């Protein structure tokens, strides 16, 4: 938040407590609800202790923005930028090893895989599909705290979801052996395969690095993956972890709920949101209660916000398929729309659909291992394939070629768009005045309910966290799916349709 950038800013009691605990010494955990001014609070901490410090940002743009806001004694960087310099200078790896990406095609060239591979388990994969599995398995290993690849790092997605546990374990053992060969090739300094960004980060972590700072401030700490958490756990300087365990939504990317795994001497809460008013805060608190949070999220009384029907600035969805559906609807109304992060990931999935329809191997996680489009359709009708159903239905209704054409009409720059379309995952860290949540959020809760009890509880909590992130992107009003609102007992606070009129 920007409040502290003005002379009139007055810190709230929770922020003053955070400074007091920080100055007492020892590691500090700051739980910061959505819009609760965590960056402002970190600036207050930095101002209170003008000694060499490091601010770790989640991505490059946040790090760049932070450099203009934090005092000069605070170095603002991403862990990847720190790791790159260390591996390049200290370990002597050439730049190409660090900057090039490990692609399925490079894996194919390096290992000369046969056109079709039959595993001991009976699994049969075409070479390009298997190369994609190896790429994704390596990614899981690189983001783990483990020193070597194992069966734990073999992804279970696509057609693998229908394998029995023994069959998958047999398959995973062979894959893990191949992952070990790949990692050895990546470690070869003058030749072999590139490390890529995750690879040099892993190599840096394994070198037991030490921070050149008196204290480290870790932003978005809930999204730390195990490899970074291990580096920080070994650090000897004071660490401030700031984040929101309720916004931990990147399990699929290797992140763990790090806020619950860090060891700290002190802990405090930032519950006062400066983004929205009491109405949105009250609705979000209902969701937070289901996640075990005891303290309510408090909205700013200077902001009038509502739960109700909107003319949205942003349409947020749970799945890529729903994002594509929303793009088609916007274009049908002649509304200019843009996609957060661009359309590349959506195009990748649709291009893979085209491949599979032509009986070529799929390479995206959704479509790996299937023997043609009919196989995909058949699997999507089974309980374990329910996650694929929205994509299959979308393609069957609109055709992937038409959808690709629609994506090409999206605005390349958000500033020229009338409506922004995004998944909830991509929307994290963003905010808009008027937000509409797609009905597909309810599908996630229904899917979780059909799982076995322990797994259902975990999946339901994951869906609730995603909902909390999405609904708290709104500053003035958010429209919740009817069934989701009913599920949580959330009522509209106005009967008016609010938002800016949209004209073609």
Tab-separated table of C-alpha atoms in Angstrom:
chain	number	residue	atom	x	y	z
A	1	UNK	CA	0.000	0.000	0.000
A	2	UNK	CA	1.082	3.581	-0.549
A	3	UNK	CA	-0.122	5.172	2.668
A	4	UNK	CA	3.310	5.618	4.170
A	5	UNK	CA	4.489	7.503	1.059
A	6	UNK	CA	2.517	10.561	2.217
A	7	UNK	CA	3.324	12.814	5.163
A	8	UNK	CA	-0.175	12.296	6.622
A	9	UNK	CA	0.274	8.541	7.052
A	10	UNK	CA	-0.329	7.282	10.573
A	11	UNK	CA	0.565	3.641	11.286
A	12	UNK	CA	-2.090	1.493	12.939
A	13	UNK	CA	-1.457	-0.281	16.246
A	14	UNK	CA	-0.732	-3.605	14.500
A	15	UNK	CA	2.043	-2.019	12.451
A	16	UNK	CA	3.596	-0.378	15.507
A	17	UNK	CA	3.577	-3.773	17.269
A	18	UNK	CA	5.371	-5.346	14.288
A	19	UNK	CA	8.172	-2.764	14.603
A	20	UNK	CA	8.427	-3.355	18.355
A	21	UNK	CA	8.738	-7.138	17.933
A	22	UNK	CA	11.256	-6.720	15.124
A	23	UNK	CA	13.498	-4.522	17.265
A	24	UNK	CA	13.322	-7.106	20.076
A	25	UNK	CA	15.438	-9.435	17.903
A	26	UNK	CA	14.838	-12.956	16.659
A	27	UNK	CA	12.878	-14.117	13.645
A	28	UNK	CA	9.449	-12.569	13.125
A	29	UNK	CA	6.360	-13.912	11.382
A	30	UNK	CA	3.875	-11.286	10.162
A	31	UNK	CA	0.532	-12.658	9.004
A	32	UNK	CA	-0.876	-10.041	6.621
A	33	UNK	CA	-4.451	-10.325	5.383
A	34	UNK	CA	-5.360	-9.130	1.875
A	35	UNK	CA	-4.661	-5.428	1.351
A	36	UNK	CA	-3.312	-4.992	4.891
A	37	UNK	CA	-0.312	-2.838	3.989
A	38	UNK	CA	2.461	-5.404	4.330
A	39	UNK	CA	4.906	-3.462	2.122
A	40	UNK	CA	4.304	-0.316	4.162
A	41	UNK	CA	4.975	-2.292	7.333
A	42	UNK	CA	8.221	-3.697	5.941
A	43	UNK	CA	9.325	-0.154	5.101
A	44	UNK	CA	8.667	0.808	8.708
A	45	UNK	CA	10.820	-2.108	9.866
A	46	UNK	CA	13.629	-1.085	7.536
A	47	UNK	CA	13.485	2.521	8.734
A	48	UNK	CA	13.738	1.357	12.352
A	49	UNK	CA	16.986	-0.573	11.756
A	50	UNK	CA	19.344	1.161	9.262
A	51	UNK	CA	21.819	-1.713	8.903
A	52	UNK	CA	22.514	-3.849	5.784
A	53	UNK	CA	19.314	-5.653	4.864
A	54	UNK	CA	17.871	-7.788	2.073
A	55	UNK	CA	14.299	-7.646	0.790
A	56	UNK	CA	13.351	-10.791	-1.150
A	57	UNK	CA	10.587	-10.200	-3.677
A	58	UNK	CA	8.430	-12.848	-5.353
A	59	UNK	CA	9.206	-11.590	-8.882
A	60	UNK	CA	11.356	-9.109	-10.791
A	61	UNK	CA	8.705	-6.386	-11.190
A	62	UNK	CA	8.022	-6.280	-7.439
A	63	UNK	CA	11.763	-6.135	-6.727
A	64	UNK	CA	12.171	-3.265	-9.200
A	65	UNK	CA	9.297	-1.307	-7.665
A	66	UNK	CA	10.657	-1.932	-4.155
A	67	UNK	CA	14.036	-0.388	-5.020
A	68	UNK	CA	12.335	2.966	-5.382
A	69	UNK	CA	10.481	2.654	-2.101
A	70	UNK	CA	12.883	1.130	0.423
A	71	UNK	CA	15.805	3.008	2.018
A	72	UNK	CA	19.267	2.720	0.475
A	73	UNK	CA	20.551	0.218	3.054
A	74	UNK	CA	18.006	-2.372	1.857
A	75	UNK	CA	18.990	-4.437	-1.165
A	76	UNK	CA	15.861	-5.459	-3.107
A	77	UNK	CA	16.176	-8.595	-5.219
A	78	UNK	CA	14.653	-11.915	-6.169
A	79	UNK	CA	16.253	-15.153	-5.023
A	80	UNK	CA	16.835	-16.059	-8.667
A	81	UNK	CA	18.895	-12.905	-9.299
A	82	UNK	CA	21.051	-13.624	-6.235
A	83	UNK	CA	21.485	-17.270	-7.234
A	84	UNK	CA	22.389	-16.378	-10.832
A	85	UNK	CA	25.266	-14.116	-9.811
A	86	UNK	CA	26.572	-16.653	-7.281
A	87	UNK	CA	26.502	-19.641	-9.636
A	88	UNK	CA	27.966	-17.612	-12.519
A	89	UNK	CA	30.863	-16.162	-10.534
A	90	UNK	CA	31.642	-18.655	-7.778
A	91	UNK	CA	30.874	-21.985	-9.448
A	92	UNK	CA	32.111	-21.025	-12.911
A	93	UNK	CA	29.131	-22.106	-15.009
A	94	UNK	CA	28.902	-20.507	-18.474
A	95	UNK	CA	25.995	-18.129	-19.014
A	96	UNK	CA	24.239	-20.339	-21.567
A	97	UNK	CA	23.902	-23.090	-18.930
A	98	UNK	CA	21.961	-20.681	-16.741
A	99	UNK	CA	19.802	-18.758	-19.214
A	100	UNK	CA	18.656	-21.451	-21.658
A	101	UNK	CA	15.553	-23.457	-20.785
A	102	UNK	CA	15.338	-27.228	-20.570
A	103	UNK	CA	12.753	-28.141	-23.207
A	104	UNK	CA	11.354	-31.509	-24.305
A	105	UNK	CA	13.172	-31.103	-27.633
A	106	UNK	CA	16.537	-30.687	-25.875
A	107	UNK	CA	15.827	-33.815	-23.830
A	108	UNK	CA	15.023	-35.713	-27.020
A	109	UNK	CA	18.261	-34.565	-28.662
A	110	UNK	CA	20.369	-35.440	-25.609
A	111	UNK	CA	19.004	-38.945	-24.979
A	112	UNK	CA	17.788	-40.097	-28.393
A	113	UNK	CA	14.625	-41.621	-27.028
A	114	UNK	CA	12.838	-44.200	-29.204
A	115	UNK	CA	9.682	-43.071	-30.982
A	116	UNK	CA	7.582	-45.144	-28.575
A	117	UNK	CA	8.607	-46.198	-25.059
A	118	UNK	CA	7.097	-49.178	-23.243
A	119	UNK	CA	7.665	-49.272	-19.469
A	120	UNK	CA	7.766	-52.327	-17.173
A	121	UNK	CA	4.420	-51.189	-15.769
A	122	UNK	CA	2.786	-51.500	-19.198
A	123	UNK	CA	2.587	-47.739	-19.711
A	124	UNK	CA	3.280	-46.764	-23.326
A	125	UNK	CA	4.345	-43.205	-24.183
A	126	UNK	CA	5.476	-41.529	-27.363
A	127	UNK	CA	8.868	-39.857	-27.101
A	128	UNK	CA	7.628	-36.247	-27.028
A	129	UNK	CA	5.115	-36.978	-24.284
A	130	UNK	CA	7.766	-38.716	-22.210
A	131	UNK	CA	10.215	-35.852	-22.722
A	132	UNK	CA	7.539	-33.501	-21.329
A	133	UNK	CA	7.084	-35.796	-18.302
A	134	UNK	CA	10.837	-35.711	-17.653
A	135	UNK	CA	10.869	-31.918	-17.925
A	136	UNK	CA	8.038	-31.596	-15.405
A	137	UNK	CA	9.534	-34.201	-13.068
A	138	UNK	CA	12.814	-32.315	-13.032
A	139	UNK	CA	10.929	-29.131	-12.159
A	140	UNK	CA	9.366	-30.837	-9.145
A	141	UNK	CA	12.796	-32.071	-8.021
A	142	UNK	CA	14.428	-28.669	-8.497
A	143	UNK	CA	11.802	-27.015	-6.295
A	144	UNK	CA	12.137	-29.623	-3.541
A	145	UNK	CA	14.625	-29.741	-0.671
A	146	UNK	CA	15.911	-33.128	-1.861
A	147	UNK	CA	19.498	-33.591	-3.026
A	148	UNK	CA	18.658	-36.101	-5.771
A	149	UNK	CA	15.627	-37.000	-7.919
A	150	UNK	CA	13.334	-39.802	-6.746
A	151	UNK	CA	9.886	-41.283	-7.381
A	152	UNK	CA	8.452	-38.434	-5.285
A	153	UNK	CA	9.194	-36.088	-8.170
A	154	UNK	CA	7.353	-37.989	-10.896
A	155	UNK	CA	4.217	-36.036	-11.854
A	156	UNK	CA	0.887	-37.825	-11.699
A	157	UNK	CA	-1.270	-35.999	-14.195
A	158	UNK	CA	-3.079	-36.515	-17.493
A	159	UNK	CA	-3.554	-40.187	-18.323
A	160	UNK	CA	-1.408	-41.220	-15.320
A	161	UNK	CA	-4.302	-40.390	-13.002
A	162	UNK	CA	-6.059	-43.569	-14.068
A	163	UNK	CA	-3.123	-45.830	-13.148
A	164	UNK	CA	-3.375	-47.956	-10.021
A	165	UNK	CA	-0.911	-47.231	-7.203
A	166	UNK	CA	1.334	-50.261	-7.915
A	167	UNK	CA	1.376	-49.603	-11.652
A	168	UNK	CA	2.254	-45.944	-11.122
A	169	UNK	CA	4.988	-46.807	-8.596
A	170	UNK	CA	6.603	-49.181	-11.102
A	171	UNK	CA	6.435	-46.495	-13.781
A	172	UNK	CA	7.796	-43.836	-11.396
A	173	UNK	CA	10.868	-45.941	-10.500
A	174	UNK	CA	11.980	-46.024	-14.128
A	175	UNK	CA	11.258	-42.329	-14.603
A	176	UNK	CA	13.217	-41.405	-11.451
A	177	UNK	CA	16.274	-43.219	-12.812
A	178	UNK	CA	16.073	-41.175	-16.005
A	179	UNK	CA	15.625	-37.964	-13.978
A	180	UNK	CA	18.926	-38.758	-12.267
A	181	UNK	CA	20.675	-39.011	-15.656
A	182	UNK	CA	19.195	-35.664	-16.703
A	183	UNK	CA	20.319	-33.925	-13.507
A	184	UNK	CA	23.863	-35.243	-14.003
A	185	UNK	CA	23.866	-33.849	-17.526
A	186	UNK	CA	22.637	-30.477	-16.264
A	187	UNK	CA	25.482	-30.339	-13.719
A	188	UNK	CA	28.130	-30.871	-16.414
A	189	UNK	CA	29.795	-27.426	-16.637
A	190	UNK	CA	31.124	-27.186	-20.212
A	191	UNK	CA	28.453	-29.253	-21.994
A	192	UNK	CA	25.308	-31.282	-21.369
A	193	UNK	CA	21.848	-29.829	-20.780
A	194	UNK	CA	21.096	-26.290	-19.535
A	195	UNK	CA	20.304	-25.726	-15.869
A	196	UNK	CA	17.710	-23.049	-16.530
A	197	UNK	CA	16.360	-20.753	-13.818
A	198	UNK	CA	15.139	-23.468	-11.453
A	199	UNK	CA	18.335	-25.440	-12.007
A	200	UNK	CA	20.779	-22.722	-11.018
A	201	UNK	CA	18.571	-21.844	-8.033
A	202	UNK	CA	18.767	-25.474	-6.898
A	203	UNK	CA	22.537	-25.559	-7.411
A	204	UNK	CA	22.915	-22.345	-5.400
A	205	UNK	CA	20.762	-23.767	-2.595
A	206	UNK	CA	22.860	-26.937	-2.460
A	207	UNK	CA	26.027	-24.796	-2.095
A	208	UNK	CA	24.897	-23.748	1.412
A	209	UNK	CA	24.841	-19.956	0.729
A	210	UNK	CA	25.104	-17.306	3.450
A	211	UNK	CA	23.370	-13.917	3.303
A	212	UNK	CA	25.499	-10.758	3.402
A	213	UNK	CA	22.942	-8.888	5.505
A	214	UNK	CA	21.990	-8.277	9.118
A	215	UNK	CA	18.381	-9.166	8.404
A	216	UNK	CA	16.219	-10.503	5.567
A	217	UNK	CA	12.620	-9.530	4.833
A	218	UNK	CA	10.784	-12.218	2.844
A	219	UNK	CA	7.687	-11.023	0.994
A	220	UNK	CA	4.870	-13.420	0.004
A	221	UNK	CA	6.469	-15.959	2.331
A	222	UNK	CA	3.485	-18.298	2.117
A	223	UNK	CA	4.564	-19.164	-1.449
A	224	UNK	CA	8.107	-20.249	-0.648
A	225	UNK	CA	8.935	-23.625	-2.146
A	226	UNK	CA	10.873	-26.197	-0.092
A	227	UNK	CA	14.262	-25.421	-1.667
A	228	UNK	CA	14.074	-21.731	-0.651
A	229	UNK	CA	12.641	-22.544	2.750
A	230	UNK	CA	15.628	-24.794	3.400
A	231	UNK	CA	18.081	-21.995	2.483
A	232	UNK	CA	16.355	-19.562	4.853
A	233	UNK	CA	16.184	-22.118	7.661
A	234	UNK	CA	19.962	-22.420	7.495
A	235	UNK	CA	20.489	-18.651	7.615
A	236	UNK	CA	22.081	-17.182	10.734
A	237	UNK	CA	20.722	-13.635	10.419
A	238	UNK	CA	17.347	-12.286	11.551
A	239	UNK	CA	14.496	-13.098	9.158
A	240	UNK	CA	11.084	-11.473	8.823
A	241	UNK	CA	8.533	-13.656	7.055
A	242	UNK	CA	5.514	-11.680	5.840
A	243	UNK	CA	2.605	-13.267	4.032
A	244	UNK	CA	-0.816	-14.806	4.361
A	245	UNK	CA	-1.179	-18.566	4.790
A	246	UNK	CA	-4.728	-18.176	3.495
A	247	UNK	CA	-3.324	-16.987	0.142
A	248	UNK	CA	-1.179	-20.078	-0.399
A	249	UNK	CA	-2.507	-21.174	-3.793
A	250	UNK	CA	0.545	-22.531	-5.609
A	251	UNK	CA	0.681	-26.122	-4.327
A	252	UNK	CA	0.673	-27.347	-7.933
A	253	UNK	CA	3.877	-25.361	-8.553
A	254	UNK	CA	5.830	-26.892	-5.681
A	255	UNK	CA	5.048	-24.282	-3.020
A	256	UNK	CA	4.295	-25.408	0.529
A	257	UNK	CA	2.409	-23.569	3.247
A	258	UNK	CA	5.679	-22.088	4.410
A	259	UNK	CA	4.154	-19.725	6.979
A	260	UNK	CA	3.289	-22.773	9.077
A	261	UNK	CA	6.777	-24.258	8.722
A	262	UNK	CA	9.011	-21.344	9.713
A	263	UNK	CA	10.512	-21.119	13.199
A	264	UNK	CA	10.175	-17.636	14.707
A	265	UNK	CA	10.543	-15.956	18.088
A	266	UNK	CA	7.647	-13.578	17.510
A	267	UNK	CA	4.412	-13.451	15.562
A	268	UNK	CA	1.900	-10.683	14.830
A	269	UNK	CA	-1.082	-9.992	12.581
A	270	UNK	CA	-2.015	-7.235	10.133
A	271	UNK	CA	-5.795	-7.487	9.895
A	272	UNK	CA	-6.692	-3.958	8.764
A	273	UNK	CA	-7.190	-3.857	4.999
A	274	UNK	CA	-6.752	-0.540	3.195
A	275	UNK	CA	-8.026	-1.940	-0.138
A	276	UNK	CA	-11.761	-2.353	0.472
A	277	UNK	CA	-14.506	-1.499	2.921
A	278	UNK	CA	-16.224	-3.454	5.728
A	279	UNK	CA	-18.708	-5.247	3.447
A	280	UNK	CA	-16.111	-7.121	1.404
A	281	UNK	CA	-14.043	-7.652	4.548
A	282	UNK	CA	-17.009	-9.255	6.326
A	283	UNK	CA	-17.646	-11.633	3.416
A	284	UNK	CA	-13.962	-12.581	3.249
A	285	UNK	CA	-13.947	-13.187	7.009
A	286	UNK	CA	-16.657	-15.829	6.565
A	287	UNK	CA	-14.340	-17.697	4.189
A	288	UNK	CA	-11.365	-17.191	6.517
A	289	UNK	CA	-13.279	-18.762	9.414
A	290	UNK	CA	-13.630	-21.988	7.425
A	291	UNK	CA	-9.827	-21.991	7.059
A	292	UNK	CA	-9.300	-21.766	10.808
A	293	UNK	CA	-8.526	-18.037	11.093
A	294	UNK	CA	-9.789	-16.629	14.364
A	295	UNK	CA	-9.280	-12.915	13.829
A	296	UNK	CA	-11.599	-11.084	11.406
A	297	UNK	CA	-10.412	-9.151	8.379
A	298	UNK	CA	-11.288	-5.494	8.984
A	299	UNK	CA	-12.169	-3.232	6.071
A	300	UNK	CA	-11.398	0.470	5.752
A	301	UNK	CA	-14.310	2.636	6.864
A	302	UNK	CA	-13.212	5.271	4.373
A	303	UNK	CA	-14.083	2.922	1.482
A	304	UNK	CA	-17.666	2.054	0.496
A	305	UNK	CA	-17.709	-1.461	-0.904
A	306	UNK	CA	-20.408	-4.040	-1.655
A	307	UNK	CA	-21.258	-7.637	-2.465
A	308	UNK	CA	-23.644	-7.618	-5.416
A	309	UNK	CA	-24.079	-7.529	-9.176
A	310	UNK	CA	-21.414	-5.696	-11.142
A	311	UNK	CA	-20.409	-4.337	-14.518
A	312	UNK	CA	-16.894	-5.683	-14.062
A	313	UNK	CA	-13.445	-4.308	-14.694
A	314	UNK	CA	-12.138	-7.846	-14.220
A	315	UNK	CA	-13.603	-11.333	-14.647
A	316	UNK	CA	-11.781	-13.953	-12.591
A	317	UNK	CA	-12.136	-17.687	-13.062
A	318	UNK	CA	-10.836	-20.830	-11.465
A	319	UNK	CA	-9.752	-22.569	-14.677
A	320	UNK	CA	-8.160	-21.721	-18.011
A	321	UNK	CA	-11.213	-23.155	-19.773
A	322	UNK	CA	-13.481	-20.641	-18.011
A	323	UNK	CA	-11.094	-17.793	-18.888
A	324	UNK	CA	-11.400	-18.759	-22.554
A	325	UNK	CA	-15.192	-18.896	-22.256
A	326	UNK	CA	-15.196	-15.398	-20.783
A	327	UNK	CA	-13.010	-14.111	-23.612
A	328	UNK	CA	-15.477	-15.505	-26.145
A	329	UNK	CA	-18.380	-13.794	-24.319
A	330	UNK	CA	-16.585	-10.453	-24.174
A	331	UNK	CA	-15.703	-10.539	-27.858
A	332	UNK	CA	-19.282	-11.527	-28.730
A	333	UNK	CA	-20.354	-8.276	-27.034
A	334	UNK	CA	-17.652	-6.369	-28.948
A	335	UNK	CA	-15.802	-5.599	-25.727
A	336	UNK	CA	-12.050	-5.198	-25.830
A	337	UNK	CA	-10.498	-7.667	-23.397
A	338	UNK	CA	-7.007	-8.535	-22.201
A	339	UNK	CA	-5.639	-11.539	-20.313
A	340	UNK	CA	-3.427	-11.144	-17.258
A	341	UNK	CA	-0.028	-12.557	-18.199
A	342	UNK	CA	-1.003	-12.776	-21.881
A	343	UNK	CA	-2.575	-15.592	-23.889
A	344	UNK	CA	0.522	-17.788	-24.327
A	345	UNK	CA	-0.487	-20.473	-21.788
A	346	UNK	CA	-4.003	-20.686	-23.230
A	347	UNK	CA	-2.636	-21.011	-26.758
A	348	UNK	CA	-0.273	-23.754	-25.581
A	349	UNK	CA	-3.176	-25.894	-24.333
A	350	UNK	CA	-5.249	-25.376	-27.487
A	351	UNK	CA	-2.298	-26.152	-29.754
A	352	UNK	CA	-1.846	-29.364	-27.777
A	353	UNK	CA	-5.529	-30.159	-28.341
A	354	UNK	CA	-4.875	-29.863	-32.071
A	355	UNK	CA	-1.920	-32.254	-31.757
A	356	UNK	CA	-3.921	-34.847	-29.832
A	357	UNK	CA	-6.804	-34.617	-32.319
A	358	UNK	CA	-4.281	-35.497	-35.022
A	359	UNK	CA	-3.151	-38.486	-32.909
A	360	UNK	CA	0.128	-36.793	-32.072
A	361	UNK	CA	1.529	-36.895	-28.510
A	362	UNK	CA	0.354	-34.248	-26.064
A	363	UNK	CA	3.015	-32.262	-24.230
A	364	UNK	CA	1.000	-30.128	-21.809
A	365	UNK	CA	0.305	-31.554	-18.321
A	366	UNK	CA	-3.407	-31.759	-19.106
A	367	UNK	CA	-2.972	-33.976	-22.162
A	368	UNK	CA	0.164	-36.085	-21.632
A	369	UNK	CA	-0.228	-39.819	-22.238
A	370	UNK	CA	-3.562	-39.858	-24.068
A	371	UNK	CA	-4.026	-41.891	-27.242
A	372	UNK	CA	-6.054	-39.400	-29.267
A	373	UNK	CA	-8.935	-37.017	-28.546
A	374	UNK	CA	-11.503	-39.784	-28.033
A	375	UNK	CA	-9.332	-41.082	-25.216
A	376	UNK	CA	-9.324	-37.608	-23.640
A	377	UNK	CA	-13.108	-37.343	-23.948
A	378	UNK	CA	-13.618	-40.790	-22.441
A	379	UNK	CA	-11.332	-40.013	-19.489
A	380	UNK	CA	-13.062	-36.661	-18.840
A	381	UNK	CA	-16.320	-38.541	-18.177
A	382	UNK	CA	-14.733	-40.558	-15.358
A	383	UNK	CA	-14.590	-39.194	-11.790
A	384	UNK	CA	-10.779	-38.911	-11.839
A	385	UNK	CA	-10.935	-37.015	-15.143
A	386	UNK	CA	-13.431	-34.420	-13.986
A	387	UNK	CA	-10.797	-31.675	-14.048
A	388	UNK	CA	-10.474	-32.077	-17.830
A	389	UNK	CA	-14.217	-31.825	-18.451
A	390	UNK	CA	-14.444	-28.002	-18.766
A	391	UNK	CA	-11.724	-27.995	-21.441
A	392	UNK	CA	-13.321	-30.880	-23.340
A	393	UNK	CA	-16.769	-29.249	-23.222
A	394	UNK	CA	-15.346	-25.913	-24.368
A	395	UNK	CA	-13.535	-27.471	-27.324
A	396	UNK	CA	-16.553	-29.564	-28.293
A	397	UNK	CA	-18.815	-26.504	-28.255
A	398	UNK	CA	-16.573	-23.904	-29.881
A	399	UNK	CA	-13.692	-25.779	-31.603
A	400	UNK	CA	-10.082	-25.087	-30.693
A	401	UNK	CA	-9.359	-23.259	-33.985
A	402	UNK	CA	-12.121	-20.734	-33.337
A	403	UNK	CA	-10.936	-20.220	-29.754
A	404	UNK	CA	-7.353	-19.639	-30.944
A	405	UNK	CA	-8.740	-17.041	-33.331
A	406	UNK	CA	-10.516	-15.327	-30.449
A	407	UNK	CA	-7.322	-15.272	-28.378
A	408	UNK	CA	-5.545	-13.507	-31.231
A	409	UNK	CA	-8.066	-10.675	-30.912
A	410	UNK	CA	-7.277	-9.988	-27.260
A	411	UNK	CA	-5.607	-6.688	-26.444
A	412	UNK	CA	-1.834	-7.089	-25.967
A	413	UNK	CA	-1.855	-4.266	-23.407
A	414	UNK	CA	-4.273	-4.161	-20.474
A	415	UNK	CA	-4.457	-0.363	-20.700
A	416	UNK	CA	-6.492	-0.536	-23.924
A	417	UNK	CA	-8.908	-3.200	-22.668
A	418	UNK	CA	-12.381	-2.620	-21.260
A	419	UNK	CA	-12.421	-5.922	-19.361
A	420	UNK	CA	-9.561	-7.965	-17.900
A	421	UNK	CA	-9.900	-11.769	-17.902
A	422	UNK	CA	-7.762	-13.916	-15.624
A	423	UNK	CA	-7.521	-17.005	-13.527
A	424	UNK	CA	-7.551	-16.393	-9.774
A	425	UNK	CA	-3.956	-17.639	-9.647
A	426	UNK	CA	-2.781	-15.015	-12.136
A	427	UNK	CA	-4.744	-12.275	-10.375
A	428	UNK	CA	-2.790	-12.582	-7.138
A	429	UNK	CA	-1.210	-9.274	-6.190
A	430	UNK	CA	-3.604	-7.324	-8.424
A	431	UNK	CA	-6.686	-5.239	-7.613
A	432	UNK	CA	-9.614	-3.751	-9.535
A	433	UNK	CA	-12.639	-1.669	-8.567
A	434	UNK	CA	-15.331	-4.074	-9.784
A	435	UNK	CA	-14.742	-7.832	-9.967
A	436	UNK	CA	-16.941	-10.676	-11.208
A	437	UNK	CA	-16.185	-14.263	-10.155
A	438	UNK	CA	-17.021	-16.976	-12.661
A	439	UNK	CA	-19.464	-19.758	-11.624
A	440	UNK	CA	-16.677	-22.330	-12.110
A	441	UNK	CA	-15.505	-21.605	-8.540
A	442	UNK	CA	-18.444	-23.706	-7.368
A	443	UNK	CA	-17.267	-26.632	-9.526
A	444	UNK	CA	-14.099	-26.822	-7.446
A	445	UNK	CA	-16.041	-27.200	-4.205
A	446	UNK	CA	-18.312	-29.852	-5.736
A	447	UNK	CA	-15.297	-31.819	-6.971
A	448	UNK	CA	-13.649	-31.645	-3.537
A	449	UNK	CA	-16.811	-32.908	-1.855
A	450	UNK	CA	-16.721	-36.136	-3.883
A	451	UNK	CA	-13.244	-37.106	-2.656
A	452	UNK	CA	-12.432	-39.342	0.317
A	453	UNK	CA	-12.856	-37.540	3.655
A	454	UNK	CA	-9.233	-36.548	4.437
A	455	UNK	CA	-8.487	-35.609	0.851
A	456	UNK	CA	-11.838	-33.788	0.586
A	457	UNK	CA	-10.968	-31.591	3.562
A	458	UNK	CA	-7.616	-30.606	2.004
A	459	UNK	CA	-9.177	-29.940	-1.390
A	460	UNK	CA	-12.015	-27.888	0.117
A	461	UNK	CA	-9.508	-25.748	2.029
A	462	UNK	CA	-7.530	-25.237	-1.187
A	463	UNK	CA	-10.689	-24.078	-2.985
A	464	UNK	CA	-11.553	-21.733	-0.110
A	465	UNK	CA	-8.091	-20.134	-0.268
A	466	UNK	CA	-8.479	-19.578	-3.995
A	467	UNK	CA	-11.902	-18.000	-3.446
A	468	UNK	CA	-10.500	-15.725	-0.713
A	469	UNK	CA	-7.726	-14.529	-3.040
A	470	UNK	CA	-10.168	-13.871	-5.888
A	471	UNK	CA	-12.831	-12.019	-3.909
A	472	UNK	CA	-10.287	-9.749	-2.197
A	473	UNK	CA	-9.011	-8.431	-5.553
A	474	UNK	CA	-12.058	-6.110	-5.535
A	475	UNK	CA	-11.890	-2.627	-4.051
A	476	UNK	CA	-15.485	-1.423	-4.490
A	477	UNK	CA	-17.662	-4.433	-5.326
A	478	UNK	CA	-17.423	-8.136	-6.036
A	479	UNK	CA	-20.063	-10.412	-7.537
A	480	UNK	CA	-19.888	-13.945	-6.165
A	481	UNK	CA	-21.317	-17.005	-7.951
A	482	UNK	CA	-24.794	-17.664	-6.568
A	483	UNK	CA	-24.044	-21.179	-5.348
A	484	UNK	CA	-20.760	-20.115	-3.758
A	485	UNK	CA	-22.462	-17.279	-1.880
A	486	UNK	CA	-25.137	-19.720	-0.751
A	487	UNK	CA	-22.516	-22.267	0.353
A	488	UNK	CA	-20.879	-19.721	2.690
A	489	UNK	CA	-24.046	-17.875	3.699
A	490	UNK	CA	-22.868	-14.609	2.135
A	491	UNK	CA	-25.599	-12.133	1.191
A	492	UNK	CA	-25.557	-9.236	-1.233
A	493	UNK	CA	-25.257	-5.840	0.433
A	494	UNK	CA	-26.923	-3.888	-2.399
A	495	UNK	CA	-29.546	-4.490	-5.068
A	496	UNK	CA	-27.983	-1.966	-7.454
A	497	UNK	CA	-25.812	-3.034	-10.360
A	498	UNK	CA	-22.583	-1.120	-9.853
A	499	UNK	CA	-19.625	-0.521	-12.105
A	500	UNK	CA	-18.692	1.502	-15.138
A	501	UNK	CA	-20.894	1.223	-18.239
A	502	UNK	CA	-19.196	-0.808	-20.969
A	503	UNK	CA	-19.642	0.369	-24.550
A	504	UNK	CA	-18.248	-1.382	-27.631
